[in-house]
Structure formats: C-alpha cells, structure tokens
Amino acid sequence: GKKVRIHHLREMKERGEPWPMLTAYDMYTAELFDEAGIPVLLVGDSASNNVYGYDTSLPVTVDELLPLVRGVTRSVKRALVVADLPFGSYQVSVEQAVATAVRFMKEGRAHAVKLEGGKHFAPHIEAIVRAGIPVMAHIGFTPQSEHQLGGYRVQGRNDAFDSVVEDARAVEAAGAFAVVLEMVTSEVAKQITHDLAIPTVGIGAGPDTDAQVLVWQDMMGLRRGRAPRFVKRYADVAGVMKSAAEQFAAEVKGHRFPGPEHTFH
Ligand code: KIV
Ligand code: NA
C-alpha cells in the first residue's frame, strides 16, 4: 500500500474517521502492526520502561532509542514512524531540539518526531518544523515532567481546563501536525479536538479525540501488574510466552525435546 503521510492523518480527521496508533520498538512488532493496518507507530521513550527496564521514562537516552527507531523504520512498508525525543535531549535549547530531531531523522530514518510540552515548547516545535521535520506534540500529563507535575495526575480539571486548551492552540500555531493528549478529562479533549484543525491523539483522554494511542505491551498484556484505568487489554501475550517457556523447559528436562523430527542423521 501507499505510505502514510501527515496529510492523510489530517484528511482522516476531516472525514471523521478515528485512527489507531501503537508503540513499536523492534522489527517484528513493527511488521505485524504495519500489516494490521496501524497507520502510525511510535518509538516511544516508554522504551525506557518497556525495553530497557528503567522505572520511569526519564533515564533513557538518544543513543539507546536510536537503534530501536532504525529497527522499526527498516521494518515498515506503510506506517508513519514517529520517534520520541527523550528527556534532556531537547529541553536545553531550541538548537539542541533541532540537532536531536535531525539525528532521529538521519540516523534513525524516522518520519517525524514527538516531544512533550505546550506553549513553552512552541519555539522548539517551530524550529524543528522549519528544519523540515514534522512534529507531533504531547500535552496534558507529560511523563518526563512527572516530578514537576507531582506524580501521575489527570490534567485539565477545573481551573486547569484553560491552560491545557492554551497549550493545544500554541502547539498547533507552532506547526505541529498532531498532538497527543495524555490523561486529560474527556471534556477538555473534546473541546481541543473541536478547536484544532490538526488531529488529537488520546491516551486516557476519552472517546472524542481524532485518534487513540496505547503502549503495545500494556494493551496486549505483556506487561503484568496493575495497568492504568485507560488501558484496555486485548490479549494475554505474557501468558502465551510464559507457558511456551515453561513447556519448553519441561520437555527439555523430561527428554521430550528434541524429537526425531527435529534431529539430523
Ligand atoms: O512514550 C510513549 O509511549 C508515549 C505514548 C504513550 C504517547 O509517549
Ligand atoms: Na513518550
């Protein structure tokens, strides 16, 4: 099929067709999700937790994310691949933001980048877009600012409604092609989705955004433990994999693997 381009996402918004987005961090997930018709894949800084085993998204580095981005972009035929800029790789200055975005495009062969931040990051977004790189913005609850925001808390309640709307308007004016709304009330997400011409991508933002994104290990049940309220589980990948490993272990210990059909003479 035809490659997904940023204007296709906006056209889907105009037609009122919601679209799905998933994270991907390697070849097989990228191939499968691309074949499943997911138009946008995100190599998220959530790889920090879901690939590298850190406890938050803060420690992961550009050098750790770049090889994952390369693996994903090499493996898709159709999907638009968005590379997440990790904590510390764009906040220092507008120049740093452009330089990091360029690395993800040149070395990672990404098709777009994503960064967290609203009106205070409009200059960064503007400069990256001016360099010819599409930017997906990310506002509401932004995990890289967990400590500033005082933990995982829903944004946009009561007095905070207007400031989230302001952030959305600012990132659109700066040239972002889409904006992720994370853990905001469905009321503020609905308002922003109506106000903006660019697509909104919700995660914990209710049913009215133009698109929905989830982390694949959460929605397919690879990650165990308590998931946030906004995650729906579509599979039990952890169960499938653990039972395969247990069966293999039992068959090796019981002299039942390999069988004659796996053996050369
Ligand atoms: O890193 C990530 O997975 C994300 C999505 C949850 C939007 O930023
Ligand atoms: Na992220």
PDB file of C-alpha atoms and ligand atoms in Angstrom:
ATOM      1  CA  GLY A   1       0.000   0.000   0.000  1.00  0.00           C
ATOM      2  CA  LYS A   2       0.786   3.687  -0.104  1.00  0.00           C
ATOM      3  CA  LYS A   3       2.980   5.230   2.589  1.00  0.00           C
ATOM      4  CA  VAL A   4       1.075   7.090   5.286  1.00  0.00           C
ATOM      5  CA  ARG A   5       1.863  10.816   5.193  1.00  0.00           C
ATOM      6  CA  ILE A   6       0.978  13.524   7.688  1.00  0.00           C
ATOM      7  CA  HIS A   7      -1.684  14.995   5.373  1.00  0.00           C
ATOM      8  CA  HIS A   8      -3.511  11.632   5.363  1.00  0.00           C
ATOM      9  CA  LEU A   9      -3.964  11.900   9.136  1.00  0.00           C
ATOM     10  CA  ARG A  10      -5.490  15.333   8.804  1.00  0.00           C
ATOM     11  CA  GLU A  11      -7.756  14.091   5.992  1.00  0.00           C
ATOM     12  CA  MET A  12      -8.996  11.296   8.271  1.00  0.00           C
ATOM     13  CA  LYS A  13      -9.869  13.928  10.880  1.00  0.00           C
ATOM     14  CA  GLU A  14     -11.749  15.910   8.247  1.00  0.00           C
ATOM     15  CA  ARG A  15     -13.682  12.779   7.256  1.00  0.00           C
ATOM     16  CA  GLY A  16     -14.409  11.965  10.910  1.00  0.00           C
ATOM     17  CA  GLU A  17     -12.524   8.625  10.737  1.00  0.00           C
ATOM     18  CA  PRO A  18     -10.750   7.835  14.019  1.00  0.00           C
ATOM     19  CA  TRP A  19      -7.323   6.208  13.600  1.00  0.00           C
ATOM     20  CA  PRO A  20      -5.217   3.989  15.854  1.00  0.00           C
ATOM     21  CA  MET A  21      -1.591   4.410  16.899  1.00  0.00           C
ATOM     22  CA  LEU A  22       0.610   1.913  18.770  1.00  0.00           C
ATOM     23  CA  THR A  23       4.117   1.931  20.122  1.00  0.00           C
ATOM     24  CA  ALA A  24       6.682  -0.378  18.489  1.00  0.00           C
ATOM     25  CA  TYR A  25      10.312  -0.870  19.440  1.00  0.00           C
ATOM     26  CA  ASP A  26      11.570  -3.623  17.145  1.00  0.00           C
ATOM     27  CA  MET A  27      11.259  -5.428  13.835  1.00  0.00           C
ATOM     28  CA  TYR A  28       8.518  -7.998  14.490  1.00  0.00           C
ATOM     29  CA  THR A  29       6.146  -5.663  16.277  1.00  0.00           C
ATOM     30  CA  ALA A  30       6.668  -3.045  13.551  1.00  0.00           C
ATOM     31  CA  GLU A  31       5.975  -5.585  10.783  1.00  0.00           C
ATOM     32  CA  LEU A  32       2.894  -7.004  12.493  1.00  0.00           C
ATOM     33  CA  PHE A  33       1.314  -3.694  13.459  1.00  0.00           C
ATOM     34  CA  ASP A  34       2.027  -2.275   9.985  1.00  0.00           C
ATOM     35  CA  GLU A  35       0.352  -5.311   8.382  1.00  0.00           C
ATOM     36  CA  ALA A  36      -2.563  -4.944  10.825  1.00  0.00           C
ATOM     37  CA  GLY A  37      -3.211  -1.506   9.343  1.00  0.00           C
ATOM     38  CA  ILE A  38      -1.977   0.706  12.177  1.00  0.00           C
ATOM     39  CA  PRO A  39      -1.082   3.888  10.261  1.00  0.00           C
ATOM     40  CA  VAL A  40       1.229   5.456  12.864  1.00  0.00           C
ATOM     41  CA  LEU A  41       3.837   3.698  15.005  1.00  0.00           C
ATOM     42  CA  LEU A  42       5.578   5.468  17.867  1.00  0.00           C
ATOM     43  CA  VAL A  43       9.009   4.507  19.095  1.00  0.00           C
ATOM     44  CA  GLY A  44       8.175   5.962  22.481  1.00  0.00           C
ATOM     45  CA  ASP A  45      10.521   6.950  25.246  1.00  0.00           C
ATOM     46  CA  SER A  46       8.304   4.422  27.053  1.00  0.00           C
ATOM     47  CA  ALA A  47      11.025   2.032  25.781  1.00  0.00           C
ATOM     48  CA  SER A  48      12.714   3.226  28.963  1.00  0.00           C
ATOM     49  CA  ASN A  49      10.257   1.126  30.992  1.00  0.00           C
ATOM     50  CA  ASN A  50       9.223  -1.426  28.380  1.00  0.00           C
ATOM     51  CA  VAL A  51      12.554  -2.326  26.786  1.00  0.00           C
ATOM     52  CA  TYR A  52      15.396  -1.130  28.996  1.00  0.00           C
ATOM     53  CA  GLY A  53      13.923  -1.898  32.423  1.00  0.00           C
ATOM     54  CA  TYR A  54      14.160   1.583  33.956  1.00  0.00           C
ATOM     55  CA  ASP A  55      11.408   2.558  36.378  1.00  0.00           C
ATOM     56  CA  THR A  56      10.444   5.826  34.627  1.00  0.00           C
ATOM     57  CA  SER A  57      10.824   7.362  31.180  1.00  0.00           C
ATOM     58  CA  LEU A  58      13.487   9.790  32.385  1.00  0.00           C
ATOM     59  CA  PRO A  59      16.736   7.771  32.137  1.00  0.00           C
ATOM     60  CA  VAL A  60      16.509   6.549  28.523  1.00  0.00           C
ATOM     61  CA  THR A  61      18.974   8.252  26.145  1.00  0.00           C
ATOM     62  CA  VAL A  62      19.089   9.193  22.466  1.00  0.00           C
ATOM     63  CA  ASP A  63      21.772   6.550  21.942  1.00  0.00           C
ATOM     64  CA  GLU A  64      19.508   3.894  23.451  1.00  0.00           C
ATOM     65  CA  LEU A  65      16.480   4.928  21.384  1.00  0.00           C
ATOM     66  CA  LEU A  66      18.166   5.414  18.006  1.00  0.00           C
ATOM     67  CA  PRO A  67      18.804   1.705  17.273  1.00  0.00           C
ATOM     68  CA  LEU A  68      15.165   0.912  18.133  1.00  0.00           C
ATOM     69  CA  VAL A  69      13.971   3.611  15.715  1.00  0.00           C
ATOM     70  CA  ARG A  70      16.214   2.190  12.981  1.00  0.00           C
ATOM     71  CA  GLY A  71      14.802  -1.301  13.551  1.00  0.00           C
ATOM     72  CA  VAL A  72      11.217  -0.057  13.294  1.00  0.00           C
ATOM     73  CA  THR A  73      11.686   2.159  10.239  1.00  0.00           C
ATOM     74  CA  ARG A  74      13.505  -0.642   8.387  1.00  0.00           C
ATOM     75  CA  SER A  75      10.569  -2.966   9.061  1.00  0.00           C
ATOM     76  CA  VAL A  76       7.521  -0.977   7.919  1.00  0.00           C
ATOM     77  CA  LYS A  77       6.145  -0.652   4.414  1.00  0.00           C
ATOM     78  CA  ARG A  78       3.332   1.747   5.059  1.00  0.00           C
ATOM     79  CA  ALA A  79       3.230   3.126   8.610  1.00  0.00           C
ATOM     80  CA  LEU A  80       4.449   6.599   9.548  1.00  0.00           C
ATOM     81  CA  VAL A  81       7.130   6.141  12.215  1.00  0.00           C
ATOM     82  CA  VAL A  82       7.355   8.784  14.937  1.00  0.00           C
ATOM     83  CA  ALA A  83      10.475   8.937  17.134  1.00  0.00           C
ATOM     84  CA  ASP A  84      10.038  10.243  20.667  1.00  0.00           C
ATOM     85  CA  LEU A  85      12.674  12.735  21.845  1.00  0.00           C
ATOM     86  CA  PRO A  86      13.803  11.573  25.297  1.00  0.00           C
ATOM     87  CA  PHE A  87      14.133  13.684  28.425  1.00  0.00           C
ATOM     88  CA  GLY A  88      17.099  16.058  28.274  1.00  0.00           C
ATOM     89  CA  SER A  89      17.564  15.851  24.505  1.00  0.00           C
ATOM     90  CA  TYR A  90      15.533  18.953  23.568  1.00  0.00           C
ATOM     91  CA  GLN A  91      14.719  20.955  26.717  1.00  0.00           C
ATOM     92  CA  VAL A  92      18.126  22.666  26.954  1.00  0.00           C
ATOM     93  CA  SER A  93      17.664  24.946  23.941  1.00  0.00           C
ATOM     94  CA  VAL A  94      15.943  25.347  20.599  1.00  0.00           C
ATOM     95  CA  GLU A  95      19.281  24.482  18.927  1.00  0.00           C
ATOM     96  CA  GLN A  96      19.561  21.269  20.940  1.00  0.00           C
ATOM     97  CA  ALA A  97      15.995  20.338  19.967  1.00  0.00           C
ATOM     98  CA  VAL A  98      16.706  20.766  16.246  1.00  0.00           C
ATOM     99  CA  ALA A  99      20.012  18.858  16.500  1.00  0.00           C
ATOM    100  CA  THR A 100      18.357  15.917  18.285  1.00  0.00           C
ATOM    101  CA  ALA A 101      15.435  15.819  15.858  1.00  0.00           C
ATOM    102  CA  VAL A 102      17.898  15.782  12.957  1.00  0.00           C
ATOM    103  CA  ARG A 103      19.710  12.770  14.482  1.00  0.00           C
ATOM    104  CA  PHE A 104      16.451  10.812  14.691  1.00  0.00           C
ATOM    105  CA  MET A 105      15.707  11.606  11.033  1.00  0.00           C
ATOM    106  CA  LYS A 106      19.243  10.960   9.674  1.00  0.00           C
ATOM    107  CA  GLU A 107      20.429   8.112  11.873  1.00  0.00           C
ATOM    108  CA  GLY A 108      17.066   6.643  12.853  1.00  0.00           C
ATOM    109  CA  ARG A 109      15.381   7.258   9.474  1.00  0.00           C
ATOM    110  CA  ALA A 110      12.249   8.327  11.370  1.00  0.00           C
ATOM    111  CA  HIS A 111       9.432  10.067   9.512  1.00  0.00           C
ATOM    112  CA  ALA A 112       8.561  12.504  12.322  1.00  0.00           C
ATOM    113  CA  VAL A 113       9.497  13.282  15.919  1.00  0.00           C
ATOM    114  CA  LYS A 114       7.464  13.799  19.075  1.00  0.00           C
ATOM    115  CA  LEU A 115       8.228  15.952  22.083  1.00  0.00           C
ATOM    116  CA  GLU A 116       6.464  16.783  25.344  1.00  0.00           C
ATOM    117  CA  GLY A 117       5.429  20.310  26.191  1.00  0.00           C
ATOM    118  CA  GLY A 118       2.879  23.009  25.424  1.00  0.00           C
ATOM    119  CA  LYS A 119       3.248  26.742  24.962  1.00  0.00           C
ATOM    120  CA  HIS A 120       6.753  26.855  26.449  1.00  0.00           C
ATOM    121  CA  PHE A 121       7.936  24.496  23.713  1.00  0.00           C
ATOM    122  CA  ALA A 122       6.331  26.349  20.805  1.00  0.00           C
ATOM    123  CA  PRO A 123       9.727  27.825  19.771  1.00  0.00           C
ATOM    124  CA  HIS A 124      11.296  24.337  19.745  1.00  0.00           C
ATOM    125  CA  ILE A 125       8.446  22.917  17.655  1.00  0.00           C
ATOM    126  CA  GLU A 126       8.613  25.852  15.252  1.00  0.00           C
ATOM    127  CA  ALA A 127      12.368  25.474  14.716  1.00  0.00           C
ATOM    128  CA  ILE A 128      12.172  21.706  14.119  1.00  0.00           C
ATOM    129  CA  VAL A 129       9.316  22.168  11.648  1.00  0.00           C
ATOM    130  CA  ARG A 130      11.345  24.880   9.901  1.00  0.00           C
ATOM    131  CA  ALA A 131      14.114  22.295   9.503  1.00  0.00           C
ATOM    132  CA  GLY A 132      11.648  20.177   7.504  1.00  0.00           C
ATOM    133  CA  ILE A 133      10.834  17.699  10.250  1.00  0.00           C
ATOM    134  CA  PRO A 134       7.189  17.007  11.184  1.00  0.00           C
ATOM    135  CA  VAL A 135       6.494  17.315  14.909  1.00  0.00           C
ATOM    136  CA  MET A 136       3.861  15.548  16.973  1.00  0.00           C
ATOM    137  CA  ALA A 137       3.284  17.479  20.202  1.00  0.00           C
ATOM    138  CA  HIS A 138       2.337  15.895  23.552  1.00  0.00           C
ATOM    139  CA  ILE A 139       0.453  17.794  26.268  1.00  0.00           C
ATOM    140  CA  GLY A 140      -1.710  17.138  29.315  1.00  0.00           C
ATOM    141  CA  PHE A 141       0.079  14.694  31.610  1.00  0.00           C
ATOM    142  CA  THR A 142       3.648  14.579  30.283  1.00  0.00           C
ATOM    143  CA  PRO A 143       5.606  11.739  31.948  1.00  0.00           C
ATOM    144  CA  GLN A 144       9.004  13.440  31.542  1.00  0.00           C
ATOM    145  CA  SER A 145       7.685  16.182  33.888  1.00  0.00           C
ATOM    146  CA  GLU A 146       6.348  13.702  36.451  1.00  0.00           C
ATOM    147  CA  HIS A 147       8.241  15.315  39.318  1.00  0.00           C
ATOM    148  CA  GLN A 148       7.161  18.841  38.386  1.00  0.00           C
ATOM    149  CA  LEU A 149       3.538  17.727  37.977  1.00  0.00           C
ATOM    150  CA  GLY A 150       3.534  15.912  41.324  1.00  0.00           C
ATOM    151  CA  GLY A 151       3.011  12.375  40.019  1.00  0.00           C
ATOM    152  CA  TYR A 152       0.560  10.706  37.650  1.00  0.00           C
ATOM    153  CA  ARG A 153      -2.451  13.020  37.793  1.00  0.00           C
ATOM    154  CA  VAL A 154      -5.267  13.788  35.393  1.00  0.00           C
ATOM    155  CA  GLN A 155      -4.754  17.232  33.845  1.00  0.00           C
ATOM    156  CA  GLY A 156      -7.315  19.815  32.771  1.00  0.00           C
ATOM    157  CA  ARG A 157      -9.655  19.608  35.758  1.00  0.00           C
ATOM    158  CA  ASN A 158     -11.385  22.784  36.982  1.00  0.00           C
ATOM    159  CA  ASP A 159      -9.049  25.800  36.694  1.00  0.00           C
ATOM    160  CA  ALA A 160      -6.529  23.839  34.626  1.00  0.00           C
ATOM    161  CA  PHE A 161      -9.003  23.415  31.714  1.00  0.00           C
ATOM    162  CA  ASP A 162      -7.977  26.654  30.001  1.00  0.00           C
ATOM    163  CA  SER A 163      -4.249  26.083  30.330  1.00  0.00           C
ATOM    164  CA  VAL A 164      -4.487  22.721  28.521  1.00  0.00           C
ATOM    165  CA  VAL A 165      -6.550  24.358  25.759  1.00  0.00           C
ATOM    166  CA  GLU A 166      -3.941  27.126  25.547  1.00  0.00           C
ATOM    167  CA  ASP A 167      -1.153  24.556  25.181  1.00  0.00           C
ATOM    168  CA  ALA A 168      -3.075  22.822  22.379  1.00  0.00           C
ATOM    169  CA  ARG A 169      -3.575  26.080  20.476  1.00  0.00           C
ATOM    170  CA  ALA A 170       0.095  27.004  20.933  1.00  0.00           C
ATOM    171  CA  VAL A 171       1.472  23.729  19.553  1.00  0.00           C
ATOM    172  CA  GLU A 172      -0.871  23.908  16.565  1.00  0.00           C
ATOM    173  CA  ALA A 173       0.197  27.512  15.877  1.00  0.00           C
ATOM    174  CA  ALA A 174       3.839  26.394  16.141  1.00  0.00           C
ATOM    175  CA  GLY A 175       3.267  23.933  13.293  1.00  0.00           C
ATOM    176  CA  ALA A 176       2.746  20.550  14.982  1.00  0.00           C
ATOM    177  CA  PHE A 177       0.964  18.069  12.664  1.00  0.00           C
ATOM    178  CA  ALA A 178      -0.819  16.314  15.559  1.00  0.00           C
ATOM    179  CA  VAL A 179      -0.971  16.460  19.341  1.00  0.00           C
ATOM    180  CA  VAL A 180      -1.081  13.700  21.924  1.00  0.00           C
ATOM    181  CA  LEU A 181      -3.436  14.412  24.842  1.00  0.00           C
ATOM    182  CA  GLU A 182      -2.418  12.248  27.789  1.00  0.00           C
ATOM    183  CA  MET A 183      -4.572  11.759  30.893  1.00  0.00           C
ATOM    184  CA  VAL A 184      -6.829  14.772  30.447  1.00  0.00           C
ATOM    185  CA  THR A 185     -10.547  14.935  31.115  1.00  0.00           C
ATOM    186  CA  SER A 186     -12.740  13.894  28.199  1.00  0.00           C
ATOM    187  CA  GLU A 187     -14.312  17.358  28.388  1.00  0.00           C
ATOM    188  CA  VAL A 188     -11.059  19.181  27.677  1.00  0.00           C
ATOM    189  CA  ALA A 189     -10.091  16.609  24.999  1.00  0.00           C
ATOM    190  CA  LYS A 190     -13.417  17.123  23.242  1.00  0.00           C
ATOM    191  CA  GLN A 191     -13.045  20.899  23.312  1.00  0.00           C
ATOM    192  CA  ILE A 192      -9.483  20.769  21.919  1.00  0.00           C
ATOM    193  CA  THR A 193     -10.425  18.235  19.230  1.00  0.00           C
ATOM    194  CA  HIS A 194     -13.185  20.594  18.113  1.00  0.00           C
ATOM    195  CA  ASP A 195     -10.983  23.716  18.234  1.00  0.00           C
ATOM    196  CA  LEU A 196      -7.940  22.387  16.371  1.00  0.00           C
ATOM    197  CA  ALA A 197      -7.563  21.572  12.680  1.00  0.00           C
ATOM    198  CA  ILE A 198      -4.763  19.078  13.432  1.00  0.00           C
ATOM    199  CA  PRO A 199      -5.611  15.603  14.768  1.00  0.00           C
ATOM    200  CA  THR A 200      -5.657  14.925  18.505  1.00  0.00           C
ATOM    201  CA  VAL A 201      -4.326  11.562  19.682  1.00  0.00           C
ATOM    202  CA  GLY A 202      -5.756  10.496  23.014  1.00  0.00           C
ATOM    203  CA  ILE A 203      -4.353   8.263  25.743  1.00  0.00           C
ATOM    204  CA  GLY A 204      -6.586   8.426  28.762  1.00  0.00           C
ATOM    205  CA  ALA A 205      -8.411  11.315  27.080  1.00  0.00           C
ATOM    206  CA  GLY A 206     -11.830   9.749  26.474  1.00  0.00           C
ATOM    207  CA  PRO A 207     -13.687   8.820  23.291  1.00  0.00           C
ATOM    208  CA  ASP A 208     -13.781  12.120  21.415  1.00  0.00           C
ATOM    209  CA  THR A 209     -10.194  12.534  20.169  1.00  0.00           C
ATOM    210  CA  ASP A 210      -9.362  12.007  16.473  1.00  0.00           C
ATOM    211  CA  ALA A 211      -7.028   9.097  17.230  1.00  0.00           C
ATOM    212  CA  GLN A 212      -6.186   6.728  20.086  1.00  0.00           C
ATOM    213  CA  VAL A 213      -2.740   5.532  21.175  1.00  0.00           C
ATOM    214  CA  LEU A 214      -1.712   2.779  23.575  1.00  0.00           C
ATOM    215  CA  VAL A 215       1.589   1.188  24.566  1.00  0.00           C
ATOM    216  CA  TRP A 216       1.544  -2.261  22.968  1.00  0.00           C
ATOM    217  CA  GLN A 217       2.923  -4.154  25.985  1.00  0.00           C
ATOM    218  CA  ASP A 218       0.077  -2.702  28.063  1.00  0.00           C
ATOM    219  CA  MET A 219      -2.776  -3.348  25.628  1.00  0.00           C
ATOM    220  CA  MET A 220      -1.569  -6.835  24.625  1.00  0.00           C
ATOM    221  CA  GLY A 221      -0.817  -7.876  28.191  1.00  0.00           C
ATOM    222  CA  LEU A 222       2.934  -8.388  28.024  1.00  0.00           C
ATOM    223  CA  ARG A 223       3.452  -6.064  30.955  1.00  0.00           C
ATOM    224  CA  ARG A 224       1.988  -7.593  34.101  1.00  0.00           C
ATOM    225  CA  GLY A 225       0.652  -5.869  37.170  1.00  0.00           C
ATOM    226  CA  ARG A 226      -1.904  -3.147  37.568  1.00  0.00           C
ATOM    227  CA  ALA A 227      -2.443  -1.130  34.401  1.00  0.00           C
ATOM    228  CA  PRO A 228      -3.784   2.422  34.340  1.00  0.00           C
ATOM    229  CA  ARG A 229      -7.564   2.802  34.019  1.00  0.00           C
ATOM    230  CA  PHE A 230      -7.301   3.971  30.380  1.00  0.00           C
ATOM    231  CA  VAL A 231      -5.678   0.713  29.184  1.00  0.00           C
ATOM    232  CA  LYS A 232      -7.851  -1.970  27.624  1.00  0.00           C
ATOM    233  CA  ARG A 233      -6.350  -5.455  27.411  1.00  0.00           C
ATOM    234  CA  TYR A 234      -6.715  -7.097  24.008  1.00  0.00           C
ATOM    235  CA  ALA A 235      -4.504 -10.168  24.559  1.00  0.00           C
ATOM    236  CA  ASP A 236      -2.501 -12.115  27.125  1.00  0.00           C
ATOM    237  CA  VAL A 237       0.902 -12.163  25.450  1.00  0.00           C
ATOM    238  CA  ALA A 238       2.665 -12.654  28.805  1.00  0.00           C
ATOM    239  CA  GLY A 239       0.575 -15.786  29.429  1.00  0.00           C
ATOM    240  CA  VAL A 240       1.292 -17.195  25.949  1.00  0.00           C
ATOM    241  CA  MET A 241       5.043 -16.576  26.236  1.00  0.00           C
ATOM    242  CA  LYS A 242       5.428 -17.794  29.807  1.00  0.00           C
ATOM    243  CA  SER A 243       3.558 -21.009  29.110  1.00  0.00           C
ATOM    244  CA  ALA A 244       5.670 -21.642  25.965  1.00  0.00           C
ATOM    245  CA  ALA A 245       8.850 -21.169  28.010  1.00  0.00           C
ATOM    246  CA  GLU A 246       7.544 -23.461  30.770  1.00  0.00           C
ATOM    247  CA  GLN A 247       6.556 -26.133  28.258  1.00  0.00           C
ATOM    248  CA  PHE A 248       9.981 -25.957  26.593  1.00  0.00           C
ATOM    249  CA  ALA A 249      11.692 -26.232  29.984  1.00  0.00           C
ATOM    250  CA  ALA A 250       9.559 -29.226  30.962  1.00  0.00           C
ATOM    251  CA  GLU A 251      10.203 -31.020  27.661  1.00  0.00           C
ATOM    252  CA  VAL A 252      13.969 -30.489  27.865  1.00  0.00           C
ATOM    253  CA  LYS A 253      14.060 -31.709  31.456  1.00  0.00           C
ATOM    254  CA  GLY A 254      11.804 -34.663  30.562  1.00  0.00           C
ATOM    255  CA  HIS A 255      13.861 -35.727  27.500  1.00  0.00           C
ATOM    256  CA  ARG A 256      10.844 -34.995  25.240  1.00  0.00           C
ATOM    257  CA  PHE A 257      12.558 -32.291  23.155  1.00  0.00           C
ATOM    258  CA  PRO A 258      14.093 -32.595  20.595  1.00  0.00           C
ATOM    259  CA  GLY A 259      12.116 -35.371  18.935  1.00  0.00           C
ATOM    260  CA  PRO A 260      13.104 -37.425  15.896  1.00  0.00           C
ATOM    261  CA  GLU A 261      11.563 -34.789  13.583  1.00  0.00           C
ATOM    262  CA  HIS A 262      13.971 -32.139  14.926  1.00  0.00           C
ATOM    263  CA  THR A 263      17.043 -34.350  14.623  1.00  0.00           C
ATOM    264  CA  PHE A 264      19.628 -34.752  11.807  1.00  0.00           C
ATOM    265  CA  HIS A 265      21.385 -38.029  10.897  1.00  0.00           C
TER     266      HIS A 265
HETATM  267  O1  KIV B   1       6.331   7.005  25.017  1.00  0.00           O
HETATM  268  C1  KIV B   1       5.147   6.696  24.742  1.00  0.00           C
HETATM  269  O2  KIV B   1       4.782   5.510  24.642  1.00  0.00           O
HETATM  270  C2  KIV B   1       4.186   7.781  24.540  1.00  0.00           C
HETATM  271  C3  KIV B   1       2.767   7.427  24.259  1.00  0.00           C
HETATM  272  C4  KIV B   1       2.101   6.899  25.472  1.00  0.00           C
HETATM  273  C5  KIV B   1       2.020   8.558  23.659  1.00  0.00           C
HETATM  274  O3  KIV B   1       4.571   8.911  24.596  1.00  0.00           O
HETATM  275 NA    NA B   2       6.642   9.249  25.365  1.00  0.00          NA
END
